[in-house]
Tab-separated table of C-alpha atoms in Angstrom:
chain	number	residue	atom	x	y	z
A	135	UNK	CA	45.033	-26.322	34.660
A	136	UNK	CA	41.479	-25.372	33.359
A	137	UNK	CA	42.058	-21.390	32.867
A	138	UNK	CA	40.899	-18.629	30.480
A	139	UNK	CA	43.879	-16.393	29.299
A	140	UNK	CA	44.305	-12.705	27.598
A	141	UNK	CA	46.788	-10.697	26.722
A	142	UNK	CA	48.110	-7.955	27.028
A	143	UNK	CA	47.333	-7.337	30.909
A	144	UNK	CA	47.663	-3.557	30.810
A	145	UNK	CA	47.609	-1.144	27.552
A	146	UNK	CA	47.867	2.232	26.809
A	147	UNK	CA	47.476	3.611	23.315
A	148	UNK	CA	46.804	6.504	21.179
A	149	UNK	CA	43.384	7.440	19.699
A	150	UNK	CA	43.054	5.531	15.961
A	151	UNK	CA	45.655	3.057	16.641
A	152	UNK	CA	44.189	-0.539	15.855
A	153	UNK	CA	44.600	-2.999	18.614
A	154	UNK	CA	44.094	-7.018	19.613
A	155	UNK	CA	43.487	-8.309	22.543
A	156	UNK	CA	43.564	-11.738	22.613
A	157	UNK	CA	41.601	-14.914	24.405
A	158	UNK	CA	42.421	-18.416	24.948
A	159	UNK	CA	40.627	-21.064	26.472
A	160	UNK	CA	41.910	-24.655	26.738
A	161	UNK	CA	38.540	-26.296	28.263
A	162	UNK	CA	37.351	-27.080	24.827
A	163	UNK	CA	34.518	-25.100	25.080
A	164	UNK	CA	32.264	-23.520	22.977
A	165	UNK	CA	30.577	-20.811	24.047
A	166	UNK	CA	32.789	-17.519	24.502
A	167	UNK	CA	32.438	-13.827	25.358
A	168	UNK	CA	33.817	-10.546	25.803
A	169	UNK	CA	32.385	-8.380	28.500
A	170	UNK	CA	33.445	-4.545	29.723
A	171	UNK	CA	33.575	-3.392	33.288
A	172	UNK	CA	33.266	0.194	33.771
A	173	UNK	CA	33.035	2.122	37.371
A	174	UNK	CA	29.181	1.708	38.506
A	175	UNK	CA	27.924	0.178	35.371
A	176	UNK	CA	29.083	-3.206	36.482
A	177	UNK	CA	29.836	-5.874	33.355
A	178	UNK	CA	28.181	-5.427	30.275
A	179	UNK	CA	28.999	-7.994	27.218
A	180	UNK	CA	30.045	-6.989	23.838
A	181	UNK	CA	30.352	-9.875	21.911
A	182	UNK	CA	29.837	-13.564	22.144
A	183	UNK	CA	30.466	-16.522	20.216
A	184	UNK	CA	28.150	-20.023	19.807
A	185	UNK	CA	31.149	-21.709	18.254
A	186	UNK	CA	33.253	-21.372	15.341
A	187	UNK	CA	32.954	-18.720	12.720
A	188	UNK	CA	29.641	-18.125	14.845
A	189	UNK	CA	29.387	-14.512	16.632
A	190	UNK	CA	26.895	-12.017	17.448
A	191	UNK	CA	26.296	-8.963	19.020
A	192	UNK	CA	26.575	-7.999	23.099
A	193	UNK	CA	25.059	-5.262	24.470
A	194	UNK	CA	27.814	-3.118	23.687
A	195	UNK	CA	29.251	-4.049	20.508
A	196	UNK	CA	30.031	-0.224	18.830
A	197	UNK	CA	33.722	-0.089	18.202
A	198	UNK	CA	34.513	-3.582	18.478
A	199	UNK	CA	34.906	-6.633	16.148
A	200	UNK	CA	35.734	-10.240	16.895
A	201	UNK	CA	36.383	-13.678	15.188
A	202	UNK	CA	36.092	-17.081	15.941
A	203	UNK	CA	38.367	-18.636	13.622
A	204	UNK	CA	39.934	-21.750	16.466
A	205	UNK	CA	37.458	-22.810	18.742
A	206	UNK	CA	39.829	-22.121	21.849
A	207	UNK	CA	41.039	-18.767	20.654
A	208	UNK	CA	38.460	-15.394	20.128
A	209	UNK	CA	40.367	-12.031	19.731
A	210	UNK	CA	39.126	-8.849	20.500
A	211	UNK	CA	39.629	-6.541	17.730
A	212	UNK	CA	39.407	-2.271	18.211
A	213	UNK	CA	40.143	-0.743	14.809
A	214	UNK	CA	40.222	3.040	15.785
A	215	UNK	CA	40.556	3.250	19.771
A	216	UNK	CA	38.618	6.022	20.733
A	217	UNK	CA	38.853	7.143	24.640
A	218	UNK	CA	35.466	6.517	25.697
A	219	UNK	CA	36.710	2.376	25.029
A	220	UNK	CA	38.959	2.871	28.143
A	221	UNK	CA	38.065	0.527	30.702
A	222	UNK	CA	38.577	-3.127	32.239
A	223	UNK	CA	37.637	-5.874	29.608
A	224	UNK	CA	37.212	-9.725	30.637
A	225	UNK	CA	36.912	-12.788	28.495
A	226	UNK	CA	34.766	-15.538	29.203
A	227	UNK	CA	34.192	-19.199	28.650
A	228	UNK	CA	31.594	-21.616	28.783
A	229	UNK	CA	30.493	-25.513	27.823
A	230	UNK	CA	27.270	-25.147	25.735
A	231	UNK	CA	27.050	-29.048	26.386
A	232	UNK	CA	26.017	-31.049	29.848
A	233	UNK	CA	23.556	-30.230	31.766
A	234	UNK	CA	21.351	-26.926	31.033
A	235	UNK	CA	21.230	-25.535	34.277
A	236	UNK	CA	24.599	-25.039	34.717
A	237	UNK	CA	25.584	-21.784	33.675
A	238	UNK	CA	28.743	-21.064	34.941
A	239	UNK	CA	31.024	-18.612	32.690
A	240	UNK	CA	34.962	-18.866	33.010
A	241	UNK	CA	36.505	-15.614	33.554
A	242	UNK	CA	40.211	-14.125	32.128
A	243	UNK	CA	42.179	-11.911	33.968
A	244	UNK	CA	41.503	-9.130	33.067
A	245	UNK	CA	42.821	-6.339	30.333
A	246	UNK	CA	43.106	-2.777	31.615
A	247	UNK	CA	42.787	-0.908	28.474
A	248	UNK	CA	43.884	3.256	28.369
A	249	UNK	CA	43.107	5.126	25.303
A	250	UNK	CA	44.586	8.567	24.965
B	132	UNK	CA	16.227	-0.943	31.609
B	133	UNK	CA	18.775	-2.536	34.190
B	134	UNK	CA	16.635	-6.185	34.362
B	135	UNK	CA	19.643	-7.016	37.158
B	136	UNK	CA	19.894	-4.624	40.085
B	137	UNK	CA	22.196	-4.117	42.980
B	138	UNK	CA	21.502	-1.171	44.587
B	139	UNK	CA	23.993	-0.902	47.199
B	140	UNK	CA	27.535	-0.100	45.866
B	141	UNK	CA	28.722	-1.054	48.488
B	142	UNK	CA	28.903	-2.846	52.912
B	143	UNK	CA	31.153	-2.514	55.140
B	144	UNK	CA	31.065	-5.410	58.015
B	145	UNK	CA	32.695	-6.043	61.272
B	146	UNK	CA	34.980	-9.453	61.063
B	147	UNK	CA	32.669	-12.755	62.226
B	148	UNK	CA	29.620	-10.691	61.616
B	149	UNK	CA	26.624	-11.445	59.193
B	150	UNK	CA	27.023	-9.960	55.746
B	151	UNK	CA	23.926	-9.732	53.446
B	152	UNK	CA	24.356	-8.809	50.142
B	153	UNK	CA	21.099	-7.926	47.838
B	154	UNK	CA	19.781	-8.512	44.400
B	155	UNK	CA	16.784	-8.131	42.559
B	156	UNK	CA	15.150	-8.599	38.954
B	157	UNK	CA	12.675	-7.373	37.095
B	158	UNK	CA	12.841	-10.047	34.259
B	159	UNK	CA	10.008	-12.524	35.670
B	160	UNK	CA	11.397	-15.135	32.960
B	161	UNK	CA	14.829	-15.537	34.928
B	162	UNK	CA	14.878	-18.982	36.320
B	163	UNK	CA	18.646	-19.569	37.308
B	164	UNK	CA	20.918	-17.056	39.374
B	165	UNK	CA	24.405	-16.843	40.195
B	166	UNK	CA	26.984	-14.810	42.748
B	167	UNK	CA	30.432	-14.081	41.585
B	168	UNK	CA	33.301	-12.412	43.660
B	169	UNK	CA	35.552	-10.235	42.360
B	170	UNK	CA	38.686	-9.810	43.882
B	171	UNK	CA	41.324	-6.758	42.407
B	172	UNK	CA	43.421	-7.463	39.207
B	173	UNK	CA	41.338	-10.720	38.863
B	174	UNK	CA	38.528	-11.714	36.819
B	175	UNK	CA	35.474	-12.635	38.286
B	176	UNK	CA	34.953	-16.290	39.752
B	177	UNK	CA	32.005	-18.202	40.628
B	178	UNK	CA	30.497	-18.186	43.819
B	179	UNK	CA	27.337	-20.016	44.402
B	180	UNK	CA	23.935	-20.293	42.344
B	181	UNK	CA	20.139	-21.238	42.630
B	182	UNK	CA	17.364	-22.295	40.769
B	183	UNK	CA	13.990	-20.579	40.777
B	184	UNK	CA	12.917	-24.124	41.842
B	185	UNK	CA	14.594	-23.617	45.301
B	186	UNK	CA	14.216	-21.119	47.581
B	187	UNK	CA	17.895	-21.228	49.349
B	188	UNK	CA	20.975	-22.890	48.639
B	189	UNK	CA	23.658	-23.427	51.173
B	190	UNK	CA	27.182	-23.952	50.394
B	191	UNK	CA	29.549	-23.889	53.367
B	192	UNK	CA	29.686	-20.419	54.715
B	193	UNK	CA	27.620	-18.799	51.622
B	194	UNK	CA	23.719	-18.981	51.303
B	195	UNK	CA	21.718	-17.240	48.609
B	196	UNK	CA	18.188	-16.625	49.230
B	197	UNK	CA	15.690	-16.703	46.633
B	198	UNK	CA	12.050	-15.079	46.868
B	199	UNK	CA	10.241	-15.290	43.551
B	200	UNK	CA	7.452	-13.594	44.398
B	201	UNK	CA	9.559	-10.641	45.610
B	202	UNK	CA	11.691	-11.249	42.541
B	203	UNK	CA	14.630	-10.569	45.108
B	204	UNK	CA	17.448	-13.089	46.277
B	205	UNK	CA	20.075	-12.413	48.725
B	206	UNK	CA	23.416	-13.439	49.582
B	207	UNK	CA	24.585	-14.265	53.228
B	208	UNK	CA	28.166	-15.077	54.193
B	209	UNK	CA	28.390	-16.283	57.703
B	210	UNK	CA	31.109	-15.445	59.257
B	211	UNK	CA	32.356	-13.080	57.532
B	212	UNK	CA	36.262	-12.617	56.900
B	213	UNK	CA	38.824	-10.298	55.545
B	214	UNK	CA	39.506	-12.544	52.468
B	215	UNK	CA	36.104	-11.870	52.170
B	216	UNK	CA	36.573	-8.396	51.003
B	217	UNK	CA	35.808	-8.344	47.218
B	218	UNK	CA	33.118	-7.016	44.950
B	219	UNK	CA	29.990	-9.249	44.547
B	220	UNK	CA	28.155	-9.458	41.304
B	221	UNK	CA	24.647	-11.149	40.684
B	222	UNK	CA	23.726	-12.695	37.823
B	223	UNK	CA	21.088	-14.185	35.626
B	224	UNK	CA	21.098	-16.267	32.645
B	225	UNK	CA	19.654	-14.618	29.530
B	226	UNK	CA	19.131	-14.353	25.915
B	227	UNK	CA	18.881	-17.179	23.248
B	228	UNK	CA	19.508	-20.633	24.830
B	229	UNK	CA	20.356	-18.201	28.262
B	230	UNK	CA	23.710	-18.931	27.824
B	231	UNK	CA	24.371	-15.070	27.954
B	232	UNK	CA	24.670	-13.578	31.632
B	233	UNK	CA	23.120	-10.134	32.379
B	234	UNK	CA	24.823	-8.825	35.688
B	235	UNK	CA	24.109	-5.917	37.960
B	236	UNK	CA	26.502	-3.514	38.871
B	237	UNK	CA	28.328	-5.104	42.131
B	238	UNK	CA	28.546	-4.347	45.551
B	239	UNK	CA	31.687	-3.999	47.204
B	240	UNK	CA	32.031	-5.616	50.820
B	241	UNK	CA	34.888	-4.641	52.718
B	242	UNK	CA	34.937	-6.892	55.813
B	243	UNK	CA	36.789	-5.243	58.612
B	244	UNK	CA	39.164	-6.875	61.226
């Protein structure tokens, strides 16, 4: 089954204590992203990736790092938690190859993230 | 400057009745739109999309509605059901090679039986 996959689910953690959350994709594709959902500011991305070793800057990218080290894997790295990074965070997947127009992102789960 | 806006958080609609859902953009170089649905605990799934080439695309019970000049597109599900209930999110392809999506803030639809 074609799926997008992160984990942990749910976390709760101190302020300063360094976290992962991780992504998986087994579509083979290229094209990845991590995007925040926060009450009535809808999603906003924070990275993305092109491909391997490839990332850059979302919209939203203070506090957070990522890699792209496997193409089907691209973790989500907070070094020092702070509170204002609680909130709902989704990775995403896409093919980069086929046909242009089609721009359809596969979404995870979900990861509800609590910083105290 | 929000270039995706939805500016009704949310629509409440009897079952079997119309539901439109709205959308507009202030980015006159989006081309390509999509709807996701966003049901609790889940991540967001694909809906339906269009091309600034069309002005309506139909997909079973969903339609979106573009108007370019209007830079406004709609979403109508016909008839609306309970399973229904979820929060819709527009989108638009953006940035290098648009294979970023910029999405406005949802609207939640609770469909009522």
């Amino acid at each position: 089954e074609a799926q997008v996959t992160q984990n942990p689910r749910y976390l709760i953690t101190v302020t300063g204590k360094k976290l992962t959350v991780t992504c998986s994709q087994n579509m083979n594709h290229e094209y990845m992203s991590w995007y925040r959902q926060d009450p009535g500011l809808g999603l906003r991305q924070i990275y993305y990736s092109m491909n391997v070793e490839v990332t850059d800057k979302g919209d939203v990218p203070e506090g957070y790092k990522v890699s792209r080290k496997e193409k089907r894997n691209f973790p989500l790295i907070l070094e020092s938690p702070s509170p204002n990074q609680t909130s709902l965070y989704f990775c995403a997947s896409r093919s980069t190859s086929g046909s242009p127009l089609f721009y359809e992102q596969y979404f995870g789960p979900g990861t509800r993230l609590t910083v105290t | 400057d929000q270039q995706v806006k939805q500016n009704s958080p949310s629509l409440s609609v009897q079952e079997g009745r119309i539901s439109i859902l709205n959308c507009d953009y202030t980015n006159s170089m989006f081309d390509y739109f999509l709807w996701y649905k966003k049901y609790p605990a889940e991540g967001p799934t694909f809906l339906i999309s269009i091309s600034s080439i069309k002005d309506k695309n139909e997909d079973g019970r969903f339609t979106v509605f573009l108007n370019k000049s209007a830079k406004h597109l709609s979403l109508h599900i016909v008839p609306s059901q309970p399973g229904d209930s979820a929060v819709y999110f527009c989108a638009a392809p953006s940035g290098a090679g648009s294979y970023q999506l910029t999405f406005g803030k949802g609207t939640k639809l609770s469909v009522i039986p």
